[in-house]
Tab-separated table of C-alpha atoms and ligand atoms in Angstrom:
chain	number	residue	atom	x	y	z
A	23	UNK	CA	0.000	0.000	0.000
A	24	UNK	CA	1.235	3.510	-0.839
A	25	UNK	CA	2.232	5.656	2.136
A	26	UNK	CA	-0.371	8.264	3.062
A	27	UNK	CA	2.020	11.023	2.023
A	28	UNK	CA	2.157	9.923	-1.681
A	29	UNK	CA	1.296	12.977	-3.759
A	30	UNK	CA	-1.637	12.550	-6.135
A	31	UNK	CA	-0.874	11.532	-9.728
A	32	UNK	CA	-1.846	13.548	-12.795
A	33	UNK	CA	-5.591	14.030	-13.111
A	34	UNK	CA	-7.535	14.526	-16.369
A	35	UNK	CA	-9.910	17.478	-16.691
A	36	UNK	CA	-13.025	16.814	-14.574
A	37	UNK	CA	-15.153	17.061	-17.732
A	38	UNK	CA	-13.680	13.742	-18.905
A	39	UNK	CA	-15.541	11.973	-16.093
A	40	UNK	CA	-18.814	12.631	-17.865
A	41	UNK	CA	-17.709	11.492	-21.316
A	42	UNK	CA	-19.729	8.394	-22.233
A	43	UNK	CA	-17.707	5.493	-23.684
A	44	UNK	CA	-18.281	4.662	-27.350
A	45	UNK	CA	-19.611	1.144	-27.599
A	46	UNK	CA	-18.625	-0.346	-30.927
A	47	UNK	CA	-20.622	-3.115	-32.511
A	48	UNK	CA	-19.576	-6.452	-31.056
A	49	UNK	CA	-17.404	-8.448	-33.461
A	50	UNK	CA	-19.214	-11.526	-34.765
A	51	UNK	CA	-17.727	-14.988	-35.090
A	52	UNK	CA	-17.919	-14.608	-38.839
A	53	UNK	CA	-17.406	-11.296	-40.586
A	54	UNK	CA	-20.273	-11.846	-42.969
A	55	UNK	CA	-22.752	-11.979	-40.083
A	56	UNK	CA	-21.576	-8.703	-38.552
A	57	UNK	CA	-24.566	-6.409	-38.909
A	58	UNK	CA	-23.670	-4.184	-35.973
A	59	UNK	CA	-21.580	-1.293	-37.334
A	60	UNK	CA	-23.256	-0.185	-40.577
A	61	UNK	CA	-20.254	-1.353	-42.541
A	62	UNK	CA	-20.342	-2.048	-46.260
A	63	UNK	CA	-20.496	-5.783	-47.037
A	64	UNK	CA	-18.508	-5.146	-50.237
A	65	UNK	CA	-14.736	-4.685	-50.161
A	66	UNK	CA	-13.059	-1.474	-51.284
A	67	UNK	CA	-14.044	-0.299	-54.783
A	68	UNK	CA	-12.020	-1.518	-57.814
A	69	UNK	CA	-8.584	0.101	-58.063
A	70	UNK	CA	-8.620	1.373	-54.490
A	71	UNK	CA	-6.423	-1.255	-52.880
A	72	UNK	CA	-3.768	-0.860	-55.620
A	73	UNK	CA	-3.651	2.929	-55.253
A	74	UNK	CA	-3.501	2.709	-51.455
A	75	UNK	CA	-0.847	-0.029	-51.531
A	76	UNK	CA	1.373	2.091	-53.766
A	77	UNK	CA	1.428	4.725	-51.027
A	78	UNK	CA	2.526	2.169	-48.434
A	79	UNK	CA	5.992	1.987	-50.033
A	80	UNK	CA	6.699	5.562	-48.946
A	81	UNK	CA	5.221	5.694	-45.471
A	82	UNK	CA	8.632	6.688	-44.091
A	83	UNK	CA	7.499	10.157	-45.241
A	84	UNK	CA	4.830	12.248	-43.557
A	85	UNK	CA	1.662	12.683	-45.587
A	86	UNK	CA	0.796	15.857	-47.483
A	87	UNK	CA	-0.317	18.040	-44.577
A	88	UNK	CA	-2.284	20.254	-46.947
A	89	UNK	CA	-4.434	17.271	-47.993
A	90	UNK	CA	-4.118	18.759	-51.497
A	91	UNK	CA	-4.919	15.701	-53.558
A	92	UNK	CA	-8.043	14.865	-51.614
A	93	UNK	CA	-9.295	18.460	-51.481
A	94	UNK	CA	-8.734	18.866	-55.235
A	95	UNK	CA	-10.587	15.620	-55.969
A	96	UNK	CA	-13.457	16.569	-53.659
A	97	UNK	CA	-13.632	20.027	-55.211
A	98	UNK	CA	-13.932	18.517	-58.689
A	99	UNK	CA	-16.410	15.863	-57.547
A	100	UNK	CA	-18.739	18.268	-55.768
A	101	UNK	CA	-18.137	21.327	-57.990
A	102	UNK	CA	-17.153	23.390	-54.934
A	103	UNK	CA	-13.965	25.364	-54.254
A	104	UNK	CA	-11.297	23.349	-52.427
A	105	UNK	CA	-11.213	25.794	-49.511
A	106	UNK	CA	-14.745	24.777	-48.549
A	107	UNK	CA	-13.531	21.322	-47.408
A	108	UNK	CA	-12.028	20.157	-44.118
A	109	UNK	CA	-10.972	16.511	-43.878
A	110	UNK	CA	-10.188	14.348	-40.886
A	111	UNK	CA	-9.853	10.775	-39.680
A	112	UNK	CA	-13.497	9.956	-40.281
A	113	UNK	CA	-16.340	12.426	-40.096
A	114	UNK	CA	-16.578	11.717	-36.365
A	115	UNK	CA	-13.139	13.268	-35.947
A	116	UNK	CA	-14.163	16.163	-38.202
A	117	UNK	CA	-17.214	16.739	-36.008
A	118	UNK	CA	-15.077	16.633	-32.857
A	119	UNK	CA	-12.727	19.241	-34.387
A	120	UNK	CA	-15.717	21.361	-35.332
A	121	UNK	CA	-17.118	21.186	-31.801
A	122	UNK	CA	-13.679	22.034	-30.428
A	123	UNK	CA	-13.584	25.042	-32.755
A	124	UNK	CA	-17.102	26.356	-32.140
A	125	UNK	CA	-18.256	25.221	-28.688
A	126	UNK	CA	-16.821	25.168	-25.196
A	127	UNK	CA	-17.706	25.471	-21.505
A	128	UNK	CA	-20.955	27.384	-21.033
A	129	UNK	CA	-22.124	26.710	-24.596
A	130	UNK	CA	-24.904	24.377	-25.643
A	131	UNK	CA	-25.175	21.957	-28.553
A	132	UNK	CA	-28.641	20.785	-29.569
A	133	UNK	CA	-29.102	17.378	-31.188
A	134	UNK	CA	-31.802	14.774	-31.660
A	135	UNK	CA	-31.907	11.719	-29.431
A	136	UNK	CA	-31.763	8.875	-29.961
A	137	UNK	CA	-29.256	9.711	-32.644
A	138	UNK	CA	-25.581	8.988	-33.284
A	139	UNK	CA	-23.914	8.072	-30.022
A	140	UNK	CA	-20.696	9.918	-30.908
A	141	UNK	CA	-22.530	13.256	-30.534
A	142	UNK	CA	-22.744	13.361	-26.715
A	143	UNK	CA	-19.126	12.212	-26.521
A	144	UNK	CA	-17.786	14.972	-28.766
A	145	UNK	CA	-19.951	17.626	-27.141
A	146	UNK	CA	-18.837	16.647	-23.665
A	147	UNK	CA	-15.173	16.541	-24.745
A	148	UNK	CA	-15.462	20.091	-26.060
A	149	UNK	CA	-16.647	21.162	-22.610
A	150	UNK	CA	-20.045	22.257	-23.939
A	151	UNK	CA	-23.396	21.002	-22.692
A	152	UNK	CA	-25.436	18.569	-24.791
A	153	UNK	CA	-29.128	19.380	-25.202
A	154	UNK	CA	-30.744	16.190	-26.496
A	155	UNK	CA	-34.232	16.516	-28.022
A	156	UNK	CA	-36.250	13.277	-28.266
A	157	UNK	CA	-37.029	11.990	-31.754
A	158	UNK	CA	-40.725	11.411	-32.501
A	159	UNK	CA	-42.319	7.974	-32.186
A	160	UNK	CA	-41.659	7.343	-35.893
A	161	UNK	CA	-37.914	7.940	-35.398
A	162	UNK	CA	-37.910	11.334	-37.147
A	163	UNK	CA	-36.268	14.504	-35.844
A	164	UNK	CA	-38.653	16.830	-34.002
A	165	UNK	CA	-37.333	20.011	-35.621
A	166	UNK	CA	-39.917	22.219	-33.885
A	167	UNK	CA	-38.761	20.982	-30.491
A	168	UNK	CA	-35.128	21.356	-31.559
A	169	UNK	CA	-35.785	24.957	-32.646
A	170	UNK	CA	-37.465	25.597	-29.291
A	171	UNK	CA	-34.392	24.187	-27.504
A	172	UNK	CA	-32.096	26.801	-29.091
A	173	UNK	CA	-31.074	29.492	-26.590
A	174	UNK	CA	-28.561	32.318	-26.479
A	175	UNK	CA	-26.015	29.758	-25.340
A	176	UNK	CA	-26.522	27.488	-28.361
A	177	UNK	CA	-23.493	27.392	-30.653
A	178	UNK	CA	-24.194	24.294	-32.738
A	179	UNK	CA	-27.192	22.159	-33.694
A	180	UNK	CA	-26.691	18.728	-35.231
A	181	UNK	CA	-29.183	17.284	-37.702
A	182	UNK	CA	-28.566	13.651	-38.638
A	183	UNK	CA	-30.225	12.670	-41.909
A	184	UNK	CA	-30.821	9.788	-42.346
A	185	UNK	CA	-30.826	9.436	-38.570
A	186	UNK	CA	-28.563	6.813	-37.050
A	187	UNK	CA	-29.934	4.543	-35.555
A	188	UNK	CA	-33.640	5.061	-36.351
A	189	UNK	CA	-33.352	5.455	-40.145
A	190	UNK	CA	-35.670	8.242	-41.392
A	191	UNK	CA	-34.528	11.394	-43.183
A	192	UNK	CA	-35.304	15.013	-42.439
A	193	UNK	CA	-37.136	16.446	-45.448
A	194	UNK	CA	-35.532	19.256	-47.402
A	195	UNK	CA	-38.497	21.592	-46.887
A	196	UNK	CA	-38.499	20.990	-43.134
A	197	UNK	CA	-34.771	21.683	-42.937
A	198	UNK	CA	-35.136	24.891	-44.964
A	199	UNK	CA	-37.869	26.093	-42.568
A	200	UNK	CA	-35.732	25.142	-39.574
A	201	UNK	CA	-32.768	27.101	-40.945
A	202	UNK	CA	-34.933	30.141	-41.683
A	203	UNK	CA	-35.669	30.506	-37.957
A	204	UNK	CA	-32.219	29.525	-36.702
A	205	UNK	CA	-30.180	32.478	-35.394
A	206	UNK	CA	-27.345	33.167	-37.823
A	207	UNK	CA	-24.662	32.682	-35.158
A	208	UNK	CA	-25.730	29.063	-34.628
A	209	UNK	CA	-23.905	26.555	-36.805
A	210	UNK	CA	-26.146	23.825	-38.226
A	211	UNK	CA	-24.290	20.561	-38.844
A	212	UNK	CA	-26.064	18.342	-41.370
A	213	UNK	CA	-24.610	14.873	-40.870
A	214	UNK	CA	-25.080	13.021	-44.150
A	215	UNK	CA	-23.060	9.882	-43.401
A	216	UNK	CA	-25.635	7.738	-45.228
A	217	UNK	CA	-26.727	10.133	-47.968
A	218	UNK	CA	-25.660	7.832	-50.815
A	219	UNK	CA	-28.348	5.324	-49.730
A	220	UNK	CA	-31.182	7.880	-49.795
A	221	UNK	CA	-33.871	7.332	-52.437
A	222	UNK	CA	-36.631	9.581	-51.025
A	223	UNK	CA	-36.801	12.604	-53.376
A	224	UNK	CA	-38.107	14.824	-50.558
A	225	UNK	CA	-35.017	14.157	-48.393
A	226	UNK	CA	-32.746	16.982	-47.238
A	227	UNK	CA	-29.933	17.902	-49.627
A	228	UNK	CA	-27.315	19.530	-47.455
A	229	UNK	CA	-25.172	20.587	-50.401
A	230	UNK	CA	-28.044	22.734	-51.725
A	231	UNK	CA	-27.992	24.734	-48.473
A	232	UNK	CA	-24.371	25.816	-48.572
A	233	UNK	CA	-25.259	29.346	-49.630
A	234	UNK	CA	-26.125	29.828	-45.953
A	235	UNK	CA	-23.047	30.813	-43.925
A	236	UNK	CA	-24.112	28.733	-40.906
A	237	UNK	CA	-24.536	25.352	-42.612
A	238	UNK	CA	-21.899	22.630	-42.596
A	239	UNK	CA	-22.395	19.248	-44.237
A	240	UNK	CA	-20.564	16.150	-42.979
A	241	UNK	CA	-19.736	13.299	-45.355
A	242	UNK	CA	-17.753	10.102	-44.902
A	243	UNK	CA	-15.950	7.440	-46.912
A	244	UNK	CA	-16.782	4.868	-44.226
A	245	UNK	CA	-20.238	3.742	-45.295
A	246	UNK	CA	-21.207	3.687	-48.993
A	247	UNK	CA	-17.562	3.894	-50.122
A	248	UNK	CA	-16.531	1.011	-47.890
A	249	UNK	CA	-13.415	2.593	-46.358
A	250	UNK	CA	-14.381	2.501	-42.665
A	251	UNK	CA	-10.987	1.071	-41.692
A	252	UNK	CA	-8.987	3.858	-43.356
A	253	UNK	CA	-10.714	6.712	-41.514
A	254	UNK	CA	-11.553	9.502	-43.962
A	255	UNK	CA	-14.399	11.968	-43.647
A	256	UNK	CA	-14.884	15.630	-44.398
A	257	UNK	CA	-16.944	18.742	-43.851
A	258	UNK	CA	-18.172	21.101	-46.575
A	259	UNK	CA	-18.919	24.624	-45.377
A	260	UNK	CA	-17.934	28.224	-45.981
A	261	UNK	CA	-14.180	28.756	-46.286
A	262	UNK	CA	-14.281	30.450	-42.850
A	263	UNK	CA	-15.949	27.520	-41.124
A	264	UNK	CA	-13.855	24.959	-43.029
A	265	UNK	CA	-10.718	26.904	-42.109
A	266	UNK	CA	-11.644	26.854	-38.419
A	267	UNK	CA	-12.209	23.095	-38.542
A	268	UNK	CA	-8.849	22.617	-40.298
A	269	UNK	CA	-7.086	24.636	-37.606
A	270	UNK	CA	-8.714	22.539	-34.878
A	271	UNK	CA	-7.513	19.302	-36.526
A	272	UNK	CA	-4.196	17.676	-35.616
A	273	UNK	CA	-1.662	17.985	-38.439
A	274	UNK	CA	-1.047	14.947	-40.692
A	275	UNK	CA	-4.330	13.331	-39.614
A	276	UNK	CA	-5.307	11.994	-43.028
A	277	UNK	CA	-2.552	9.729	-44.328
A	278	UNK	CA	-1.494	9.581	-47.982
A	279	UNK	CA	-2.699	5.963	-47.985
A	280	UNK	CA	-6.152	7.138	-46.935
A	281	UNK	CA	-6.106	10.075	-49.345
A	282	UNK	CA	-5.132	7.849	-52.280
A	283	UNK	CA	-7.884	5.373	-51.389
A	284	UNK	CA	-10.478	8.127	-51.084
A	285	UNK	CA	-9.498	9.727	-54.400
A	286	UNK	CA	-9.550	6.339	-56.172
A	287	UNK	CA	-12.978	5.686	-54.634
A	288	UNK	CA	-14.323	8.931	-56.063
A	289	UNK	CA	-13.096	7.735	-59.482
A	290	UNK	CA	-15.117	4.495	-59.230
A	291	UNK	CA	-18.477	6.203	-59.576
A	292	UNK	CA	-20.212	3.518	-61.665
A	293	UNK	CA	-19.178	0.674	-59.354
A	294	UNK	CA	-20.178	2.681	-56.306
A	295	UNK	CA	-23.651	3.265	-57.731
A	296	UNK	CA	-24.010	-0.433	-58.532
A	297	UNK	CA	-23.125	-1.497	-54.992
A	298	UNK	CA	-25.244	1.127	-53.319
A	299	UNK	CA	-28.184	0.126	-55.533
A	300	UNK	CA	-27.699	-3.488	-54.461
A	301	UNK	CA	-27.692	-2.525	-50.771
A	302	UNK	CA	-30.759	-0.342	-51.232
A	303	UNK	CA	-32.563	-3.224	-52.964
A	304	UNK	CA	-31.698	-5.465	-50.001
A	305	UNK	CA	-32.905	-2.774	-47.608
A	306	UNK	CA	-36.261	-2.528	-49.357
A	307	UNK	CA	-36.583	-6.329	-49.282
A	308	UNK	CA	-35.584	-6.615	-45.599
A	309	UNK	CA	-37.921	-3.824	-44.465
A	310	UNK	CA	-40.766	-5.343	-46.505
A	311	UNK	CA	-40.140	-8.792	-45.047
A	312	UNK	CA	-39.919	-7.488	-41.473
A	313	UNK	CA	-43.198	-5.608	-41.834
A	314	UNK	CA	-44.839	-8.669	-43.376
A	315	UNK	CA	-43.704	-10.615	-40.277
A	316	UNK	CA	-45.463	-8.027	-38.112
A	317	UNK	CA	-42.566	-5.793	-37.098
A	318	UNK	CA	-43.267	-2.077	-36.755
A	319	UNK	CA	-40.089	-0.604	-38.194
A	320	UNK	CA	-39.656	3.065	-39.041
A	321	UNK	CA	-38.945	4.101	-42.625
A	322	UNK	CA	-35.236	3.925	-43.342
A	323	UNK	CA	-33.204	5.618	-46.052
A	324	UNK	CA	-29.880	4.306	-44.746
A	325	UNK	CA	-28.062	0.948	-44.794
A	326	UNK	CA	-29.678	-0.180	-41.550
A	327	UNK	CA	-33.071	-0.778	-40.011
A	328	UNK	CA	-34.303	-0.035	-36.483
A	329	UNK	CA	-36.158	-2.566	-34.375
A	330	UNK	CA	-37.874	-0.563	-31.601
A	331	UNK	CA	-38.048	-3.334	-29.007
A	332	UNK	CA	-37.524	-1.137	-25.937
A	333	UNK	CA	-36.454	-3.099	-22.866
A	334	UNK	CA	-35.908	-6.251	-24.931
A	335	UNK	CA	-32.982	-4.719	-26.843
A	336	UNK	CA	-30.143	-6.484	-25.021
A	337	UNK	CA	-32.046	-9.755	-24.891
A	338	UNK	CA	-32.754	-9.643	-28.618
A	339	UNK	CA	-29.115	-8.985	-29.442
A	340	UNK	CA	-28.078	-12.027	-27.367
A	341	UNK	CA	-30.720	-14.201	-28.981
A	342	UNK	CA	-29.693	-13.210	-32.523
A	343	UNK	CA	-26.201	-14.688	-32.111
A	344	UNK	CA	-24.281	-15.483	-34.353
A	345	UNK	CA	-25.744	-12.558	-36.278
A	346	UNK	CA	-24.218	-9.559	-34.564
A	347	UNK	CA	-26.576	-6.577	-34.200
A	348	UNK	CA	-26.316	-3.324	-32.248
A	349	UNK	CA	-28.555	-2.980	-29.183
A	350	UNK	CA	-29.271	0.313	-27.434
A	351	UNK	CA	-30.425	-0.649	-23.947
A	352	UNK	CA	-34.045	0.201	-23.225
A	353	UNK	CA	-34.615	1.548	-26.702
A	354	UNK	CA	-34.123	-0.758	-29.635
A	355	UNK	CA	-31.745	-2.600	-31.915
A	356	UNK	CA	-30.063	-1.362	-35.077
A	357	UNK	CA	-29.429	-3.928	-37.784
A	358	UNK	CA	-27.134	-3.195	-40.730
A	359	UNK	CA	-28.186	-4.314	-44.195
A	360	UNK	CA	-25.475	-6.802	-45.114
A	361	UNK	CA	-24.880	-9.421	-47.774
A	362	UNK	CA	-28.027	-11.329	-48.863
A	363	UNK	CA	-26.983	-14.435	-46.897
A	364	UNK	CA	-26.656	-12.460	-43.657
A	365	UNK	CA	-29.938	-10.622	-44.257
A	366	UNK	CA	-31.700	-13.947	-44.772
A	367	UNK	CA	-30.326	-15.225	-41.461
A	368	UNK	CA	-31.504	-12.026	-39.831
A	369	UNK	CA	-35.028	-12.440	-41.199
A	370	UNK	CA	-35.190	-16.023	-39.884
A	371	UNK	CA	-34.163	-14.870	-36.420
A	372	UNK	CA	-36.593	-11.962	-36.515
A	373	UNK	CA	-39.501	-14.262	-37.396
A	374	UNK	CA	-38.545	-16.668	-34.606
A	375	UNK	CA	-38.300	-13.789	-32.119
A	376	UNK	CA	-41.888	-12.763	-32.830
A	377	UNK	CA	-43.205	-16.242	-32.160
A	378	UNK	CA	-41.720	-16.119	-28.659
A	379	UNK	CA	-42.481	-12.462	-27.761
B	8	PLP	C1	-20.840	6.218	-39.355
B	8	PLP	C2	-21.283	7.599	-39.074
B	8	PLP	C3	-20.429	8.689	-39.266
B	8	PLP	C4	-19.066	8.571	-39.866
B	8	PLP	O1	-18.163	7.897	-39.186
B	8	PLP	P1	-16.631	7.965	-39.616
B	8	PLP	O2	-16.266	6.552	-39.832
B	8	PLP	O3	-15.952	8.620	-38.489
B	8	PLP	O4	-16.534	8.773	-40.877
B	8	PLP	C5	-20.885	9.959	-39.018
B	8	PLP	N1	-22.135	10.165	-38.613
B	8	PLP	C6	-22.987	9.156	-38.433
B	8	PLP	C7	-24.370	9.457	-38.024
B	8	PLP	C8	-22.591	7.845	-38.642
B	8	PLP	O5	-23.441	6.857	-38.426
């Protein structure tokens, strides 16, 4: 035992005590049955591995700190000036940098809940206070309640469309109305991690709102593009906002390997569309089958579906083994749309669950 006179060791900032831990989807016994992390069942797009591997031969060098290649490719792809982009190690990291840049102790950040579990973590880390606003029974954002939650202390609001984990989008018209009433000093983050899977023509189009100085759109290469393991995401905003996010990001975050893979992925447009179409077709089939079984699942425009089983969430996730799904205790279970074989297993388990509950 240490003597009573031992001086205390280094202590982290008290705010860290309140930071919730990120619970990743539990790894499954077999990769193909892992439906817990909204990953893409397809491998990287054609040409991506070769381009990334070529960069590995020169990893004794630091990456291009200016992220020039990626910004130029994104600028061409989205027909936006390169200085409107800010990249990071996944759009989660970009969001954390953004919160670091725009919010701190005494500030508030409004977001829907249940929504992406990284939000409360990043908000708390920034020192700001999270103001969660419950989603409606159908899993949609309650934008009126979110608008009402905005105060003088609000610095950022986060809109997740489609919403992880419930699935529905915010409509474009609703978002435009929300922005019309939002004070101009409040930054509105539109998290479009799953936008490539959206087929609803009335869905929000964040990129069409960039004429507003307080809108920032988040995109990622982790979901539709299938690069979750390489960690690349980005924000599109005004050059001022993008510049602030860049300054709040650690230098050399995005490696040349990741940049090369992201740029090559942007070049594989046709193959991307094909794969996303296949996942969307599976989604439509899975949602249809679940509803035919008797499940009440909210509309989803993403690569996952929400089972609102409330207190049975943890139990369901255990029962569905070896298919790995993502439970949120007391709330529900999120199931990723995977390869057809995994989705079929999922549907079998879902049918069996209903016969016993
Ligand atoms: C997956 C996801 C992201 C992106 O994650 P990164 O891998 O960090 O790019 C961002 N927002 C939501 C809502 C997500 O589900």
